[in-house]
GROMACS .gro file of C-alpha atoms in nm:
model
  224
    1MET     CA    1  -4.256   6.162   0.578
    2ARG     CA    2  -4.573   6.125   0.784
    3LEU     CA    3  -4.807   5.844   0.891
    4VAL     CA    4  -5.166   5.851   0.772
    5VAL     CA    5  -5.411   5.595   0.900
    6VAL     CA    6  -5.733   5.569   0.704
    7ALA     CA    7  -6.053   5.424   0.846
    8HIS     CA    8  -6.387   5.366   0.680
    9GLY     CA    9  -6.564   5.640   0.872
   10THR     CA   10  -6.894   5.645   1.063
   11ARG     CA   11  -7.154   5.902   1.165
   12GLN     CA   12  -7.074   5.823   1.529
   13LEU     CA   13  -6.816   6.052   1.681
   14LEU     CA   14  -6.689   5.789   1.918
   15GLY     CA   15  -6.626   5.552   1.629
   16ASN     CA   16  -6.423   5.809   1.437
   17ALA     CA   17  -6.220   5.891   1.744
   18VAL     CA   18  -6.070   5.541   1.733
   19ALA     CA   19  -5.872   5.625   1.418
   20SER     CA   20  -5.744   5.949   1.574
   21ILE     CA   21  -5.627   5.767   1.886
   22ILE     CA   22  -5.453   5.501   1.683
   23ALA     CA   23  -5.282   5.766   1.467
   24LYS     CA   24  -5.153   5.960   1.764
   25ARG     CA   25  -5.026   5.656   1.953
   26ALA     CA   26  -4.864   5.495   1.651
   27GLY     CA   27  -4.708   5.823   1.544
   28ARG     CA   28  -4.563   5.869   1.890
   29VAL     CA   29  -4.400   5.527   1.883
   30LEU     CA   30  -4.261   5.588   1.533
   31GLY     CA   31  -4.152   5.941   1.617
   32MET     CA   32  -4.324   6.090   1.314
   33GLU     CA   33  -4.612   6.320   1.230
   34SER     CA   34  -4.938   6.129   1.214
   35LYS     CA   35  -5.293   6.197   1.096
   36ALA     CA   36  -5.624   6.011   1.073
   37ALA     CA   37  -5.833   6.018   0.757
   38TYR     CA   38  -6.152   5.848   0.639
   39VAL     CA   39  -6.290   5.690   0.322
   40GLU     CA   40  -6.638   5.835   0.369
   41LEU     CA   41  -6.897   5.958   0.620
   42CYS     CA   42  -6.643   6.165   0.814
   43GLU     CA   43  -6.386   6.433   0.759
   44PRO     CA   44  -6.108   6.470   0.678
   45LEU     CA   45  -6.141   6.244   0.377
   46LEU     CA   46  -5.825   6.067   0.263
   47THR     CA   47  -5.832   6.257  -0.070
   48ASP     CA   48  -5.824   6.586   0.119
   49VAL     CA   49  -5.543   6.480   0.350
   50LEU     CA   50  -5.326   6.364   0.058
   51ALA     CA   51  -5.405   6.673  -0.152
   52ASP     CA   52  -5.106   6.861   0.002
   53CYS     CA   53  -4.873   6.609  -0.172
   54GLN     CA   54  -4.672   6.552   0.145
   55PRO     CA   55  -4.484   6.221   0.135
   56SER     CA   56  -4.683   5.973   0.340
   57VAL     CA   57  -4.708   5.613   0.442
   58VAL     CA   58  -5.079   5.512   0.455
   59VAL     CA   59  -5.189   5.228   0.679
   60PRO     CA   60  -5.553   5.129   0.617
   61LEU     CA   61  -5.758   5.051   0.929
   62LEU     CA   62  -5.975   4.819   0.723
   63LEU     CA   63  -5.994   4.462   0.844
   64SER     CA   64  -6.031   4.285   0.510
   65THR     CA   65  -5.958   4.328   0.141
   66GLY     CA   66  -6.250   4.472  -0.058
   67TYR     CA   67  -6.355   4.756  -0.283
   68HIS     CA   68  -6.199   5.027  -0.066
   69ILE     CA   69  -5.860   4.853  -0.057
   70LYS     CA   70  -5.868   4.756  -0.423
   71VAL     CA   71  -6.018   5.071  -0.575
   72ASP     CA   72  -6.083   5.369  -0.350
   73LEU     CA   73  -5.750   5.392  -0.170
   74PRO     CA   74  -5.529   5.334  -0.478
   75GLN     CA   75  -5.726   5.595  -0.665
   76ALA     CA   76  -5.682   5.847  -0.383
   77ALA     CA   77  -5.304   5.790  -0.381
   78GLU     CA   78  -5.252   5.780  -0.760
   79GLY     CA   79  -4.969   6.000  -0.874
   80LEU     CA   80  -4.883   6.110  -0.520
   81PRO     CA   81  -4.573   6.042  -0.304
   82VAL     CA   82  -4.758   5.778  -0.104
   83ALA     CA   83  -4.670   5.429   0.009
   84MET     CA   84  -4.996   5.247   0.051
   85GLY     CA   85  -5.033   4.949   0.287
   86ARG     CA   86  -5.264   4.651   0.263
   87ALA     CA   87  -5.569   4.574   0.472
   88LEU     CA   88  -5.495   4.561   0.846
   89GLY     CA   89  -5.650   4.210   0.880
   90PRO     CA   90  -5.638   3.930   0.918
   91ASP     CA   91  -5.345   3.925   1.156
   92PRO     CA   92  -5.256   3.737   1.479
   93LEU     CA   93  -5.225   4.069   1.662
   94LEU     CA   94  -5.590   4.147   1.589
   95ALA     CA   95  -5.684   3.802   1.721
   96SER     CA   96  -5.483   3.872   2.032
   97ALA     CA   97  -5.672   4.198   2.085
   98GLN     CA   98  -6.003   4.014   2.041
   99VAL     CA   99  -5.903   3.765   2.308
  100SER     CA  100  -5.825   4.054   2.542
  101ARG     CA  101  -6.169   4.202   2.479
  102LEU     CA  102  -6.336   3.868   2.543
  103VAL     CA  103  -6.148   3.816   2.869
  104THR     CA  104  -6.238   4.168   2.981
  105VAL     CA  105  -6.610   4.097   2.961
  106GLY     CA  106  -6.581   3.767   3.142
  107ALA     CA  107  -6.568   3.507   2.868
  108ASP     CA  108  -6.437   3.173   2.995
  109PRO     CA  109  -6.129   3.017   2.825
  110GLY     CA  110  -6.253   2.758   2.575
  111GLN     CA  111  -6.606   2.896   2.572
  112PRO     CA  112  -6.758   2.876   2.220
  113VAL     CA  113  -6.706   3.205   2.040
  114VAL     CA  114  -6.868   3.355   1.735
  115LEU     CA  115  -6.659   3.605   1.539
  116VAL     CA  116  -6.895   3.851   1.370
  117ALA     CA  117  -6.765   4.060   1.082
  118ALA     CA  118  -6.939   4.332   0.888
  119GLY     CA  119  -6.937   4.105   0.579
  120SER     CA  120  -6.877   4.156   0.211
  121ASN     CA  121  -6.965   4.020  -0.129
  122ASP     CA  122  -6.598   4.037  -0.235
  123PRO     CA  123  -6.436   3.685  -0.244
  124SER     CA  124  -6.107   3.831  -0.105
  125ALA     CA  125  -6.285   3.981   0.190
  126ARG     CA  126  -6.468   3.657   0.259
  127ALA     CA  127  -6.140   3.471   0.257
  128ASP     CA  128  -5.990   3.728   0.496
  129ILE     CA  129  -6.280   3.690   0.737
  130ALA     CA  130  -6.250   3.311   0.733
  131ALA     CA  131  -5.879   3.344   0.805
  132ALA     CA  132  -5.953   3.585   1.094
  133GLY     CA  133  -6.182   3.319   1.243
  134LEU     CA  134  -5.903   3.059   1.232
  135MET     CA  135  -5.656   3.302   1.390
  136LEU     CA  136  -5.898   3.380   1.673
  137GLU     CA  137  -5.962   3.011   1.728
  138LYS     CA  138  -5.589   2.950   1.765
  139ALA     CA  139  -5.542   3.249   1.998
  140TRP     CA  140  -5.852   3.168   2.203
  141GLY     CA  141  -5.787   2.798   2.235
  142GLY     CA  142  -6.151   2.707   2.180
  143PRO     CA  143  -6.405   2.669   1.903
  144VAL     CA  144  -6.476   2.976   1.692
  145ARG     CA  145  -6.751   3.005   1.433
  146VAL     CA  146  -6.793   3.292   1.190
  147ALA     CA  147  -7.096   3.506   1.107
  148THR     CA  148  -7.150   3.834   0.927
  149VAL     CA  149  -7.392   4.124   0.956
  150SER     CA  150  -7.431   4.154   0.580
  151GLY     CA  151  -7.278   4.026   0.254
  152SER     CA  152  -7.243   3.672   0.130
  153GLY     CA  153  -7.012   3.383   0.208
  154ALA     CA  154  -7.094   3.348   0.578
  155PRO     CA  155  -7.421   3.290   0.762
  156ALA     CA  156  -7.603   3.563   0.950
  157ILE     CA  157  -7.573   3.616   1.321
  158ASP     CA  158  -7.904   3.448   1.410
  159GLN     CA  159  -7.803   3.138   1.212
  160VAL     CA  160  -7.478   3.092   1.402
  161VAL     CA  161  -7.507   3.227   1.758
  162ARG     CA  162  -7.636   2.980   2.014
  163PRO     CA  163  -7.743   3.033   2.375
  164GLY     CA  164  -7.430   3.054   2.592
  165ASP     CA  165  -7.196   3.167   2.315
  166ALA     CA  166  -6.953   3.456   2.349
  167VAL     CA  167  -6.951   3.699   2.059
  168SER     CA  168  -6.640   3.881   1.936
  169PRO     CA  169  -6.716   4.168   1.697
  170TYR     CA  170  -6.451   4.173   1.423
  171LEU     CA  171  -6.489   4.550   1.403
  172LEU     CA  172  -6.234   4.815   1.481
  173ALA     CA  173  -6.468   5.094   1.596
  174PRO     CA  174  -6.816   5.140   1.739
  175GLY     CA  175  -7.086   5.241   1.496
  176PHE     CA  176  -7.380   5.114   1.299
  177PHE     CA  177  -7.244   4.759   1.259
  178SER     CA  178  -7.139   4.719   1.620
  179ASP     CA  179  -7.486   4.820   1.735
  180LEU     CA  180  -7.638   4.555   1.505
  181VAL     CA  181  -7.394   4.294   1.626
  182ARG     CA  182  -7.484   4.355   1.989
  183SER     CA  183  -7.860   4.365   1.939
  184ARG     CA  184  -7.880   4.062   1.709
  185ALA     CA  185  -7.635   3.853   1.910
  186SER     CA  186  -7.825   3.923   2.229
  187ALA     CA  187  -8.154   3.835   2.063
  188ALA     CA  188  -8.002   3.504   1.950
  189GLY     CA  189  -7.905   3.413   2.306
  190ALA     CA  190  -7.541   3.515   2.331
  191GLU     CA  191  -7.421   3.510   2.688
  192ILE     CA  192  -7.151   3.773   2.630
  193VAL     CA  193  -7.084   4.028   2.356
  194ALA     CA  194  -6.731   4.170   2.369
  195ASP     CA  195  -6.641   4.524   2.281
  196VAL     CA  196  -6.509   4.618   1.938
  197ILE     CA  197  -6.130   4.578   1.893
  198GLY     CA  198  -6.067   4.953   1.926
  199PRO     CA  199  -5.729   5.120   1.991
  200HIS     CA  200  -5.591   4.819   2.173
  201PRO     CA  201  -5.212   4.810   2.227
  202ASP     CA  202  -5.189   4.516   1.987
  203VAL     CA  203  -5.356   4.729   1.719
  204ILE     CA  204  -5.107   5.009   1.779
  205GLU     CA  205  -4.824   4.759   1.747
  206LEU     CA  206  -4.966   4.624   1.421
  207VAL     CA  207  -4.999   4.974   1.270
  208VAL     CA  208  -4.644   5.052   1.378
  209ARG     CA  209  -4.514   4.733   1.217
  210ARG     CA  210  -4.701   4.804   0.894
  211ALA     CA  211  -4.575   5.162   0.880
  212ALA     CA  212  -4.220   5.059   0.957
  213ALA     CA  213  -4.230   4.801   0.676
  214LEU     CA  214  -4.357   5.061   0.432
  215LEU     CA  215  -4.081   5.302   0.537
  216ALA     CA  216  -3.821   5.030   0.491
  217GLU     CA  217  -3.955   4.956   0.142
  218GLU     CA  218  -3.937   5.326   0.054
  219ARG     CA  219  -3.575   5.354   0.177
  220SER     CA  220  -3.481   5.041  -0.014
  221ALA     CA  221  -3.639   5.173  -0.335
  222GLN     CA  222  -3.460   5.507  -0.301
  223ALA     CA  223  -3.126   5.335  -0.238
  224GLY     CA  224  -3.175   5.116  -0.540
   0.00000   0.00000   0.00000
């Protein structure tokens, strides 16, 4: 059995490296072979990784439920010895990692924060993003508003960010969306824009927990 983490993929090498780092660190903790794969824009694609039919637990590095979680990933795993996990977010561990990124760039406790997600037209994804905002508000201990780069269900960055706000990108890796978040938030008057969540220790812990739960489910199914 091996661990496969699957990210969306980006044309930026640094962004794709995040998935590789997470895979290696989580695999080391779990004591199992690990590999990073991508939905699109980068190789190896998940379909290619799973083509060898090796038993795998797959932990998506996608922060909300949407088309990839509902359609692309199940199709890639169909008929294969694969245990597929759910979207990585929302989760309190991600909120904890966001707080860490905010503190690192000098955000003050209680300072108003805007969580900015990529956005989606999928109602499930919109609900996940709203939940992520509430989790960050609880972890941060101050007001958190939500904006998106695209999609529906949440206002755009320039409609939400106010002068003096701190901005927390609800993004796992640097890339096209993180560049947009930084430029648009700064233009709207944000005082601070934190880094993306990245391969934070809390993210590694979350991936390990998700993989361990999938492994336990597999053992239980085999025993039954």
